[in-house]
Amino acid sequence: MTDFVKEVEDRVASYVNEKEMRKAASDFMRASTQPKYCYNFSWQTRPIIQYPQDMVAVQEIIWDVKPDLIVEMGIAHGGSLIYNASILAMLDMCEAIEDGRTIDPAQSKRRILGVDIDIREHNRIEIEKHPMSSRIDMIQGSSIAPEIIQQVKDYAADYERILVCLDSNHTHSHVLAELEAYAPLTSVGSYCVVFDSIVEDLPEDMYPDRPWGPGDNPKTALWDYVERHPEFEIDKQMFEKLLISVCPDGFLKRVK
Ligand SMILES: C[S@@+](CC[C@H](N)C(=O)[O-])C[C@H]1O[C@@H](n2cnc3c(N)ncnc32)[C@H](O)[C@@H]1O
C-alpha cells in the first residue's frame, strides 16, 4: 500500500466523526436533487447525468480494475458511455507508453456496451459521430427483457475483466432483475455500480413523477441482492470518501 492510499484510508475512516461535513453533504444531496444539479455536466461535449464526484469514483475504479469491457444499463445522451470510453482510451495509452509500444486504438479490445430502452435518434447520431464511438456498441431494448439479457451475455462472453454499471429504471423490482441478470458478469475484483441508491435516503415527495421512492429503489434492491450473494461486498469506503454521491452502498465489489 502506498503512503497516499494509507493516508486517504486513515482520513476517510475519521470522517465518521465529521458531523458538520456529513450534514453539509447530506443537505447538499437533498437540496440539489429537485433543481436537477446532476443534469448540468458534460463529458467531451455529451451531456452526462451524474454528479462529478461519482465520475471521479468511476475513474478510480476503472484505473484499479483495468476492465476490458464496461457494461452499462441506461444511456440517455451517451455522456457516461463517452466518459467510460475515454477513460479506457487513456488506460490503453498509458499501458502502451509504459510498455514502449505505439498506440493503435484499432488494436484495443477494450469496449463499452450500453443498453437503453429508448435510444433517441439525435442521441444515437451524436454518440456515433463522437471520436470515442469506435469503442462503443449499443443495444436498444429493456435491460430486463430476456432477449436483451441474452445479447449482453453473448457479447460479454469474449471478455475477462468486466465492470457493470446499472443506471436505468430505478425501481426495486427492475434493479433487482438487472442485478440477477448482470451482476454475475462482474469479474472478481471488479465492481457492479448501482446508481441512484440515494433515493432511499431522500424524502418521499422528491420524485413525484417517478415510480421509485423510499422503500422501492436501487438501494433496497441491492441490499436484497447482496444478502443472498456473498460474492459481493458493499465498498463502504468509496461512499465514505465521496459523501456527495448518488451511490450510498452502491459500489458493489465482487470479492469471490
Ligand atoms: C439516468 S438515465 C442514464 C444516464 C446515463 N447513464 C448518464 O450517466 O448520462 C436513465 C436511462 O435509462 C433508460 N431506461 C429506462 N428504463 C429502462 C429499461 N427498462 N431498460 C433500459 N433502459 C431504460 C432511460 O431511457 C434513460 O435513458
PDB file of C-alpha atoms and ligand atoms in Angstrom:
ATOM      1  CA  MET A   1       0.000   0.000   0.000  1.00  0.00           C
ATOM      2  CA  THR A   2       1.409   3.388  -0.950  1.00  0.00           C
ATOM      3  CA  ASP A   3       1.672   6.230   1.562  1.00  0.00           C
ATOM      4  CA  PHE A   4      -1.021   8.140  -0.317  1.00  0.00           C
ATOM      5  CA  VAL A   5      -3.513   5.249  -0.218  1.00  0.00           C
ATOM      6  CA  LYS A   6      -2.879   4.695   3.507  1.00  0.00           C
ATOM      7  CA  GLU A   7      -3.261   8.412   4.248  1.00  0.00           C
ATOM      8  CA  VAL A   8      -6.584   8.525   2.384  1.00  0.00           C
ATOM      9  CA  GLU A   9      -7.840   5.402   4.162  1.00  0.00           C
ATOM     10  CA  ASP A  10      -6.996   6.851   7.575  1.00  0.00           C
ATOM     11  CA  ARG A  11      -8.501  10.235   6.754  1.00  0.00           C
ATOM     12  CA  VAL A  12     -11.701   8.720   5.368  1.00  0.00           C
ATOM     13  CA  ALA A  13     -12.024   6.456   8.428  1.00  0.00           C
ATOM     14  CA  SER A  14     -12.003   9.573  10.612  1.00  0.00           C
ATOM     15  CA  TYR A  15     -14.969  11.093   8.707  1.00  0.00           C
ATOM     16  CA  VAL A  16     -17.359   9.110  10.878  1.00  0.00           C
ATOM     17  CA  ASN A  17     -16.786  11.885  13.445  1.00  0.00           C
ATOM     18  CA  GLU A  18     -17.033  14.775  10.970  1.00  0.00           C
ATOM     19  CA  LYS A  19     -20.632  15.592  11.801  1.00  0.00           C
ATOM     20  CA  GLU A  20     -20.625  19.053  10.206  1.00  0.00           C
ATOM     21  CA  MET A  21     -19.191  17.802   6.893  1.00  0.00           C
ATOM     22  CA  ARG A  22     -21.554  14.811   6.815  1.00  0.00           C
ATOM     23  CA  LYS A  23     -24.572  17.007   7.451  1.00  0.00           C
ATOM     24  CA  ALA A  24     -23.452  19.554   4.832  1.00  0.00           C
ATOM     25  CA  ALA A  25     -23.023  16.751   2.264  1.00  0.00           C
ATOM     26  CA  SER A  26     -26.375  15.190   3.037  1.00  0.00           C
ATOM     27  CA  ASP A  27     -28.084  18.611   2.980  1.00  0.00           C
ATOM     28  CA  PHE A  28     -26.473  19.284  -0.396  1.00  0.00           C
ATOM     29  CA  MET A  29     -27.717  15.986  -1.835  1.00  0.00           C
ATOM     30  CA  ARG A  30     -31.213  16.800  -0.606  1.00  0.00           C
ATOM     31  CA  ALA A  31     -31.133  20.396  -1.859  1.00  0.00           C
ATOM     32  CA  SER A  32     -29.562  19.634  -5.246  1.00  0.00           C
ATOM     33  CA  THR A  33     -31.926  16.867  -6.408  1.00  0.00           C
ATOM     34  CA  GLN A  34     -35.014  18.846  -7.406  1.00  0.00           C
ATOM     35  CA  PRO A  35     -33.001  21.692  -9.053  1.00  0.00           C
ATOM     36  CA  LYS A  36     -31.575  18.898 -11.262  1.00  0.00           C
ATOM     37  CA  TYR A  37     -27.938  19.659 -10.433  1.00  0.00           C
ATOM     38  CA  CYS A  38     -26.831  16.357 -11.981  1.00  0.00           C
ATOM     39  CA  TYR A  39     -28.096  17.478 -15.400  1.00  0.00           C
ATOM     40  CA  ASN A  40     -25.574  20.351 -15.638  1.00  0.00           C
ATOM     41  CA  PHE A  41     -22.476  18.492 -16.799  1.00  0.00           C
ATOM     42  CA  SER A  42     -20.986  17.110 -19.975  1.00  0.00           C
ATOM     43  CA  TRP A  43     -18.004  14.981 -20.901  1.00  0.00           C
ATOM     44  CA  GLN A  44     -16.300  15.802 -24.181  1.00  0.00           C
ATOM     45  CA  THR A  45     -19.494  17.628 -25.232  1.00  0.00           C
ATOM     46  CA  ARG A  46     -22.014  14.875 -24.405  1.00  0.00           C
ATOM     47  CA  PRO A  47     -24.397  15.587 -21.503  1.00  0.00           C
ATOM     48  CA  ILE A  48     -23.730  13.200 -18.620  1.00  0.00           C
ATOM     49  CA  ILE A  49     -26.362  12.746 -15.920  1.00  0.00           C
ATOM     50  CA  GLN A  50     -24.001  12.315 -12.970  1.00  0.00           C
ATOM     51  CA  TYR A  51     -22.541  14.149 -10.014  1.00  0.00           C
ATOM     52  CA  PRO A  52     -18.868  14.921 -10.811  1.00  0.00           C
ATOM     53  CA  GLN A  53     -17.836  13.129  -7.609  1.00  0.00           C
ATOM     54  CA  ASP A  54     -19.293   9.860  -8.903  1.00  0.00           C
ATOM     55  CA  MET A  55     -17.440  10.343 -12.183  1.00  0.00           C
ATOM     56  CA  VAL A  56     -14.160  10.516 -10.270  1.00  0.00           C
ATOM     57  CA  ALA A  57     -15.143   7.390  -8.324  1.00  0.00           C
ATOM     58  CA  VAL A  58     -15.788   5.503 -11.569  1.00  0.00           C
ATOM     59  CA  GLN A  59     -12.446   6.711 -12.946  1.00  0.00           C
ATOM     60  CA  GLU A  60     -10.672   5.358  -9.834  1.00  0.00           C
ATOM     61  CA  ILE A  61     -12.467   2.032 -10.217  1.00  0.00           C
ATOM     62  CA  ILE A  62     -11.604   1.774 -13.927  1.00  0.00           C
ATOM     63  CA  TRP A  63      -7.956   2.557 -13.233  1.00  0.00           C
ATOM     64  CA  ASP A  64      -7.873  -0.040 -10.462  1.00  0.00           C
ATOM     65  CA  VAL A  65      -9.771  -2.809 -12.286  1.00  0.00           C
ATOM     66  CA  LYS A  66      -8.466  -2.141 -15.831  1.00  0.00           C
ATOM     67  CA  PRO A  67     -11.594  -3.642 -17.403  1.00  0.00           C
ATOM     68  CA  ASP A  68     -11.684  -4.828 -20.971  1.00  0.00           C
ATOM     69  CA  LEU A  69     -15.475  -4.422 -21.038  1.00  0.00           C
ATOM     70  CA  ILE A  70     -17.818  -1.983 -19.310  1.00  0.00           C
ATOM     71  CA  VAL A  71     -21.492  -2.947 -19.485  1.00  0.00           C
ATOM     72  CA  GLU A  72     -23.867  -0.049 -18.841  1.00  0.00           C
ATOM     73  CA  MET A  73     -27.619  -0.037 -18.387  1.00  0.00           C
ATOM     74  CA  GLY A  74     -29.056   3.437 -19.161  1.00  0.00           C
ATOM     75  CA  ILE A  75     -27.534   5.522 -21.965  1.00  0.00           C
ATOM     76  CA  ALA A  76     -29.649   8.753 -22.125  1.00  0.00           C
ATOM     77  CA  HIS A  77     -27.480  11.289 -24.040  1.00  0.00           C
ATOM     78  CA  GLY A  78     -24.468   8.989 -24.000  1.00  0.00           C
ATOM     79  CA  GLY A  79     -22.353  11.002 -21.557  1.00  0.00           C
ATOM     80  CA  SER A  80     -21.425   8.044 -19.368  1.00  0.00           C
ATOM     81  CA  LEU A  81     -20.650   5.896 -22.430  1.00  0.00           C
ATOM     82  CA  ILE A  82     -18.289   8.559 -23.801  1.00  0.00           C
ATOM     83  CA  TYR A  83     -16.803   9.166 -20.355  1.00  0.00           C
ATOM     84  CA  ASN A  84     -16.068   5.495 -19.718  1.00  0.00           C
ATOM     85  CA  ALA A  85     -14.769   5.023 -23.276  1.00  0.00           C
ATOM     86  CA  SER A  86     -12.383   7.950 -22.852  1.00  0.00           C
ATOM     87  CA  ILE A  87     -11.008   6.545 -19.592  1.00  0.00           C
ATOM     88  CA  LEU A  88     -10.448   3.186 -21.337  1.00  0.00           C
ATOM     89  CA  ALA A  89      -8.649   5.069 -24.130  1.00  0.00           C
ATOM     90  CA  MET A  90      -6.381   6.731 -21.562  1.00  0.00           C
ATOM     91  CA  LEU A  91      -5.754   3.363 -19.942  1.00  0.00           C
ATOM     92  CA  ASP A  92      -4.666   1.950 -23.306  1.00  0.00           C
ATOM     93  CA  MET A  93      -2.461   4.976 -23.900  1.00  0.00           C
ATOM     94  CA  CYS A  94      -0.749   4.727 -20.505  1.00  0.00           C
ATOM     95  CA  GLU A  95      -0.178   0.971 -20.837  1.00  0.00           C
ATOM     96  CA  ALA A  96       1.308   1.482 -24.307  1.00  0.00           C
ATOM     97  CA  ILE A  97       3.655   4.206 -23.038  1.00  0.00           C
ATOM     98  CA  GLU A  98       4.727   2.009 -20.090  1.00  0.00           C
ATOM     99  CA  ASP A  99       5.415  -0.894 -22.462  1.00  0.00           C
ATOM    100  CA  GLY A 100       7.183   1.323 -25.013  1.00  0.00           C
ATOM    101  CA  ARG A 101       4.586   0.447 -27.651  1.00  0.00           C
ATOM    102  CA  THR A 102       2.991   2.809 -30.164  1.00  0.00           C
ATOM    103  CA  ILE A 103      -0.703   3.434 -29.570  1.00  0.00           C
ATOM    104  CA  ASP A 104      -3.087   1.825 -32.006  1.00  0.00           C
ATOM    105  CA  PRO A 105      -6.717   2.357 -30.889  1.00  0.00           C
ATOM    106  CA  ALA A 106      -7.917  -0.052 -33.586  1.00  0.00           C
ATOM    107  CA  GLN A 107      -5.996  -2.845 -31.856  1.00  0.00           C
ATOM    108  CA  SER A 108      -7.601  -2.249 -28.460  1.00  0.00           C
ATOM    109  CA  LYS A 109     -10.000  -4.854 -27.217  1.00  0.00           C
ATOM    110  CA  ARG A 110     -11.403  -2.559 -24.532  1.00  0.00           C
ATOM    111  CA  ARG A 111     -15.033  -1.697 -25.206  1.00  0.00           C
ATOM    112  CA  ILE A 112     -18.250  -0.305 -23.790  1.00  0.00           C
ATOM    113  CA  LEU A 113     -21.648  -1.948 -24.259  1.00  0.00           C
ATOM    114  CA  GLY A 114     -24.639   0.274 -23.477  1.00  0.00           C
ATOM    115  CA  VAL A 115     -28.301  -0.715 -23.242  1.00  0.00           C
ATOM    116  CA  ASP A 116     -31.284   1.649 -23.251  1.00  0.00           C
ATOM    117  CA  ILE A 117     -34.989   1.101 -23.785  1.00  0.00           C
ATOM    118  CA  ASP A 118     -35.147   4.252 -25.914  1.00  0.00           C
ATOM    119  CA  ILE A 119     -32.051   5.431 -27.759  1.00  0.00           C
ATOM    120  CA  ARG A 120     -33.283   8.717 -29.212  1.00  0.00           C
ATOM    121  CA  GLU A 121     -32.191   9.225 -32.811  1.00  0.00           C
ATOM    122  CA  HIS A 122     -30.434  12.553 -32.122  1.00  0.00           C
ATOM    123  CA  ASN A 123     -28.512  10.950 -29.243  1.00  0.00           C
ATOM    124  CA  ARG A 124     -27.525   7.949 -31.352  1.00  0.00           C
ATOM    125  CA  ILE A 125     -26.259  10.258 -34.118  1.00  0.00           C
ATOM    126  CA  GLU A 126     -24.162  12.322 -31.691  1.00  0.00           C
ATOM    127  CA  ILE A 127     -22.753   9.239 -29.918  1.00  0.00           C
ATOM    128  CA  GLU A 128     -21.915   7.526 -33.222  1.00  0.00           C
ATOM    129  CA  LYS A 129     -20.082  10.545 -34.625  1.00  0.00           C
ATOM    130  CA  HIS A 130     -18.061  11.128 -31.438  1.00  0.00           C
ATOM    131  CA  PRO A 131     -14.331  10.228 -31.690  1.00  0.00           C
ATOM    132  CA  MET A 132     -14.798   7.720 -28.837  1.00  0.00           C
ATOM    133  CA  SER A 133     -17.576   5.863 -30.650  1.00  0.00           C
ATOM    134  CA  SER A 134     -15.227   3.234 -32.120  1.00  0.00           C
ATOM    135  CA  ARG A 135     -15.131   1.708 -28.619  1.00  0.00           C
ATOM    136  CA  ILE A 136     -18.910   1.748 -28.098  1.00  0.00           C
ATOM    137  CA  ASP A 137     -21.706  -0.642 -29.005  1.00  0.00           C
ATOM    138  CA  MET A 138     -25.352  -0.027 -28.145  1.00  0.00           C
ATOM    139  CA  ILE A 139     -28.403  -2.232 -27.834  1.00  0.00           C
ATOM    140  CA  GLN A 140     -31.939  -0.828 -27.749  1.00  0.00           C
ATOM    141  CA  GLY A 141     -34.442  -2.643 -25.544  1.00  0.00           C
ATOM    142  CA  SER A 142     -35.416  -3.141 -21.942  1.00  0.00           C
ATOM    143  CA  SER A 143     -32.451  -4.197 -19.850  1.00  0.00           C
ATOM    144  CA  ILE A 144     -34.571  -6.875 -18.177  1.00  0.00           C
ATOM    145  CA  ALA A 145     -36.060  -8.376 -21.354  1.00  0.00           C
ATOM    146  CA  PRO A 146     -34.810 -11.990 -21.733  1.00  0.00           C
ATOM    147  CA  GLU A 147     -33.604 -11.427 -25.317  1.00  0.00           C
ATOM    148  CA  ILE A 148     -31.604  -8.319 -24.302  1.00  0.00           C
ATOM    149  CA  ILE A 149     -30.062 -10.139 -21.320  1.00  0.00           C
ATOM    150  CA  GLN A 150     -29.021 -12.941 -23.683  1.00  0.00           C
ATOM    151  CA  GLN A 151     -27.486 -10.477 -26.186  1.00  0.00           C
ATOM    152  CA  VAL A 152     -25.463  -8.844 -23.404  1.00  0.00           C
ATOM    153  CA  LYS A 153     -24.300 -12.234 -22.076  1.00  0.00           C
ATOM    154  CA  ASP A 154     -23.280 -13.367 -25.564  1.00  0.00           C
ATOM    155  CA  TYR A 155     -21.333 -10.126 -26.088  1.00  0.00           C
ATOM    156  CA  ALA A 156     -19.654 -10.370 -22.672  1.00  0.00           C
ATOM    157  CA  ALA A 157     -18.591 -13.977 -23.233  1.00  0.00           C
ATOM    158  CA  ASP A 158     -15.496 -12.762 -25.123  1.00  0.00           C
ATOM    159  CA  TYR A 159     -14.229 -10.608 -22.227  1.00  0.00           C
ATOM    160  CA  GLU A 160     -12.387 -11.322 -18.989  1.00  0.00           C
ATOM    161  CA  ARG A 161     -12.379  -8.175 -16.851  1.00  0.00           C
ATOM    162  CA  ILE A 162     -15.866  -6.746 -16.730  1.00  0.00           C
ATOM    163  CA  LEU A 163     -17.252  -3.707 -14.913  1.00  0.00           C
ATOM    164  CA  VAL A 164     -21.037  -3.325 -14.677  1.00  0.00           C
ATOM    165  CA  CYS A 165     -22.961  -0.038 -14.212  1.00  0.00           C
ATOM    166  CA  LEU A 166     -26.718  -0.014 -13.543  1.00  0.00           C
ATOM    167  CA  ASP A 167     -28.370   3.353 -14.214  1.00  0.00           C
ATOM    168  CA  SER A 168     -31.707   2.800 -15.952  1.00  0.00           C
ATOM    169  CA  ASN A 169     -35.136   2.369 -14.309  1.00  0.00           C
ATOM    170  CA  HIS A 170     -34.658   2.830 -10.550  1.00  0.00           C
ATOM    171  CA  THR A 171     -37.488   0.729  -9.085  1.00  0.00           C
ATOM    172  CA  HIS A 172     -36.652  -2.111  -6.687  1.00  0.00           C
ATOM    173  CA  SER A 173     -38.002  -4.833  -8.978  1.00  0.00           C
ATOM    174  CA  HIS A 174     -36.212  -3.500 -12.049  1.00  0.00           C
ATOM    175  CA  VAL A 175     -32.821  -3.069 -10.375  1.00  0.00           C
ATOM    176  CA  LEU A 176     -33.133  -6.450  -8.673  1.00  0.00           C
ATOM    177  CA  ALA A 177     -33.825  -8.058 -12.064  1.00  0.00           C
ATOM    178  CA  GLU A 178     -30.809  -6.216 -13.519  1.00  0.00           C
ATOM    179  CA  LEU A 179     -28.636  -7.404 -10.629  1.00  0.00           C
ATOM    180  CA  GLU A 180     -29.758 -11.015 -11.128  1.00  0.00           C
ATOM    181  CA  ALA A 181     -29.009 -10.714 -14.854  1.00  0.00           C
ATOM    182  CA  TYR A 182     -25.812  -8.662 -14.979  1.00  0.00           C
ATOM    183  CA  ALA A 183     -24.048  -8.667 -11.591  1.00  0.00           C
ATOM    184  CA  PRO A 184     -22.754 -12.229 -12.303  1.00  0.00           C
ATOM    185  CA  LEU A 185     -20.873 -10.778 -15.303  1.00  0.00           C
ATOM    186  CA  THR A 186     -18.746  -8.722 -12.894  1.00  0.00           C
ATOM    187  CA  SER A 187     -15.279 -10.215 -12.715  1.00  0.00           C
ATOM    188  CA  VAL A 188     -13.659 -10.950  -9.350  1.00  0.00           C
ATOM    189  CA  GLY A 189     -12.011  -7.763  -8.054  1.00  0.00           C
ATOM    190  CA  SER A 190     -14.261  -5.602 -10.234  1.00  0.00           C
ATOM    191  CA  TYR A 191     -17.457  -3.731  -9.378  1.00  0.00           C
ATOM    192  CA  CYS A 192     -21.131  -3.590 -10.112  1.00  0.00           C
ATOM    193  CA  VAL A 193     -22.006   0.089  -9.567  1.00  0.00           C
ATOM    194  CA  VAL A 194     -25.653   0.685  -8.690  1.00  0.00           C
ATOM    195  CA  PHE A 195     -26.574   4.324  -9.306  1.00  0.00           C
ATOM    196  CA  ASP A 196     -29.288   6.319  -7.539  1.00  0.00           C
ATOM    197  CA  SER A 197     -29.349   4.272  -4.333  1.00  0.00           C
ATOM    198  CA  ILE A 198     -29.622   7.777  -2.772  1.00  0.00           C
ATOM    199  CA  VAL A 199     -33.394   7.621  -3.407  1.00  0.00           C
ATOM    200  CA  GLU A 200     -33.754   5.576  -0.207  1.00  0.00           C
ATOM    201  CA  ASP A 201     -32.290   8.465   1.822  1.00  0.00           C
ATOM    202  CA  LEU A 202     -34.328  11.292   0.286  1.00  0.00           C
ATOM    203  CA  PRO A 203     -37.812  12.485   1.282  1.00  0.00           C
ATOM    204  CA  GLU A 204     -40.876  10.679  -0.081  1.00  0.00           C
ATOM    205  CA  ASP A 205     -42.008  13.618  -2.247  1.00  0.00           C
ATOM    206  CA  MET A 206     -38.649  14.126  -4.026  1.00  0.00           C
ATOM    207  CA  TYR A 207     -39.665  12.230  -7.199  1.00  0.00           C
ATOM    208  CA  PRO A 208     -43.402  12.942  -7.587  1.00  0.00           C
ATOM    209  CA  ASP A 209     -43.460  11.881 -11.254  1.00  0.00           C
ATOM    210  CA  ARG A 210     -41.390   8.693 -10.824  1.00  0.00           C
ATOM    211  CA  PRO A 211     -42.388   5.191  -9.712  1.00  0.00           C
ATOM    212  CA  TRP A 212     -39.463   4.942  -7.251  1.00  0.00           C
ATOM    213  CA  GLY A 213     -39.077   6.374  -3.757  1.00  0.00           C
ATOM    214  CA  PRO A 214     -38.061   5.351  -0.228  1.00  0.00           C
ATOM    215  CA  GLY A 215     -38.672   1.600   0.200  1.00  0.00           C
ATOM    216  CA  ASP A 216     -38.676   0.974  -3.576  1.00  0.00           C
ATOM    217  CA  ASN A 217     -35.375   1.920  -5.205  1.00  0.00           C
ATOM    218  CA  PRO A 218     -31.867   0.717  -6.171  1.00  0.00           C
ATOM    219  CA  LYS A 219     -30.682   0.587  -2.542  1.00  0.00           C
ATOM    220  CA  THR A 220     -33.475  -1.714  -1.376  1.00  0.00           C
ATOM    221  CA  ALA A 221     -32.752  -3.897  -4.430  1.00  0.00           C
ATOM    222  CA  LEU A 222     -29.007  -4.102  -3.827  1.00  0.00           C
ATOM    223  CA  TRP A 223     -29.475  -4.867  -0.123  1.00  0.00           C
ATOM    224  CA  ASP A 224     -31.777  -7.731  -1.119  1.00  0.00           C
ATOM    225  CA  TYR A 225     -29.247  -8.981  -3.706  1.00  0.00           C
ATOM    226  CA  VAL A 226     -26.119  -8.692  -1.549  1.00  0.00           C
ATOM    227  CA  GLU A 227     -27.766 -10.561   1.329  1.00  0.00           C
ATOM    228  CA  ARG A 228     -28.149 -13.594  -0.931  1.00  0.00           C
ATOM    229  CA  HIS A 229     -24.849 -13.147  -2.804  1.00  0.00           C
ATOM    230  CA  PRO A 230     -21.805 -13.267  -0.526  1.00  0.00           C
ATOM    231  CA  GLU A 231     -19.567 -12.978  -3.567  1.00  0.00           C
ATOM    232  CA  PHE A 232     -20.391  -9.246  -3.425  1.00  0.00           C
ATOM    233  CA  GLU A 233     -19.472  -6.800  -0.671  1.00  0.00           C
ATOM    234  CA  ILE A 234     -20.543  -3.179  -0.382  1.00  0.00           C
ATOM    235  CA  ASP A 235     -17.439  -0.995  -0.676  1.00  0.00           C
ATOM    236  CA  LYS A 236     -18.370   1.394   2.140  1.00  0.00           C
ATOM    237  CA  GLN A 237     -15.124   3.312   1.877  1.00  0.00           C
ATOM    238  CA  MET A 238     -15.933   4.667  -1.559  1.00  0.00           C
ATOM    239  CA  PHE A 239     -19.101   6.400  -0.395  1.00  0.00           C
ATOM    240  CA  GLU A 240     -17.464   7.492   2.872  1.00  0.00           C
ATOM    241  CA  LYS A 241     -14.832   9.232   0.780  1.00  0.00           C
ATOM    242  CA  LEU A 242     -17.286  10.869  -1.607  1.00  0.00           C
ATOM    243  CA  LEU A 243     -20.124  11.784   0.780  1.00  0.00           C
ATOM    244  CA  ILE A 244     -21.556  13.728  -2.161  1.00  0.00           C
ATOM    245  CA  SER A 245     -22.730  10.827  -4.321  1.00  0.00           C
ATOM    246  CA  VAL A 246     -25.912   9.243  -5.654  1.00  0.00           C
ATOM    247  CA  CYS A 247     -24.497   5.799  -4.797  1.00  0.00           C
ATOM    248  CA  PRO A 248     -24.553   5.257  -0.999  1.00  0.00           C
ATOM    249  CA  ASP A 249     -23.958   1.473  -0.613  1.00  0.00           C
ATOM    250  CA  GLY A 250     -23.994   1.345  -4.431  1.00  0.00           C
ATOM    251  CA  PHE A 251     -20.378   0.343  -5.046  1.00  0.00           C
ATOM    252  CA  LEU A 252     -20.594  -3.459  -5.009  1.00  0.00           C
ATOM    253  CA  LYS A 253     -17.249  -5.183  -5.174  1.00  0.00           C
ATOM    254  CA  ARG A 254     -17.037  -8.766  -6.321  1.00  0.00           C
ATOM    255  CA  VAL A 255     -14.740 -10.462  -3.837  1.00  0.00           C
ATOM    256  CA  LYS A 256     -15.041 -14.112  -4.927  1.00  0.00           C
TER     257      LYS A 256
HETATM  258  C1  LIG B   1     -30.403   8.273 -15.659  1.00  0.00           C
HETATM  259  S1  LIG B   1     -30.528   7.961 -17.364  1.00  0.00           S
HETATM  260  C2  LIG B   1     -28.924   7.291 -17.728  1.00  0.00           C
HETATM  261  C3  LIG B   1     -27.845   8.290 -17.596  1.00  0.00           C
HETATM  262  C4  LIG B   1     -26.524   7.919 -18.157  1.00  0.00           C
HETATM  263  N1  LIG B   1     -26.020   6.676 -17.588  1.00  0.00           N
HETATM  264  C5  LIG B   1     -25.522   9.025 -17.875  1.00  0.00           C
HETATM  265  O1  LIG B   1     -24.718   8.860 -16.937  1.00  0.00           O
HETATM  266  O2  LIG B   1     -25.559  10.036 -18.561  1.00  0.00           O
HETATM  267  C6  LIG B   1     -31.604   6.589 -17.408  1.00  0.00           C
HETATM  268  C7  LIG B   1     -31.807   5.950 -18.778  1.00  0.00           C
HETATM  269  O3  LIG B   1     -32.390   4.670 -18.541  1.00  0.00           O
HETATM  270  C8  LIG B   1     -33.244   4.375 -19.607  1.00  0.00           C
HETATM  271  N2  LIG B   1     -34.187   3.323 -19.209  1.00  0.00           N
HETATM  272  C9  LIG B   1     -35.338   3.445 -18.516  1.00  0.00           C
HETATM  273  N3  LIG B   1     -35.935   2.259 -18.381  1.00  0.00           N
HETATM  274  C10 LIG B   1     -35.138   1.349 -18.989  1.00  0.00           C
HETATM  275  C11 LIG B   1     -35.209  -0.052 -19.199  1.00  0.00           C
HETATM  276  N4  LIG B   1     -36.236  -0.774 -18.771  1.00  0.00           N
HETATM  277  N5  LIG B   1     -34.181  -0.662 -19.835  1.00  0.00           N
HETATM  278  C12 LIG B   1     -33.123   0.061 -20.306  1.00  0.00           C
HETATM  279  N6  LIG B   1     -33.027   1.388 -20.152  1.00  0.00           N
HETATM  280  C13 LIG B   1     -34.010   2.028 -19.505  1.00  0.00           C
HETATM  281  C14 LIG B   1     -33.899   5.697 -19.961  1.00  0.00           C
HETATM  282  O4  LIG B   1     -34.376   5.675 -21.299  1.00  0.00           O
HETATM  283  C15 LIG B   1     -32.775   6.689 -19.714  1.00  0.00           C
HETATM  284  O5  LIG B   1     -32.099   6.992 -20.917  1.00  0.00           O
END
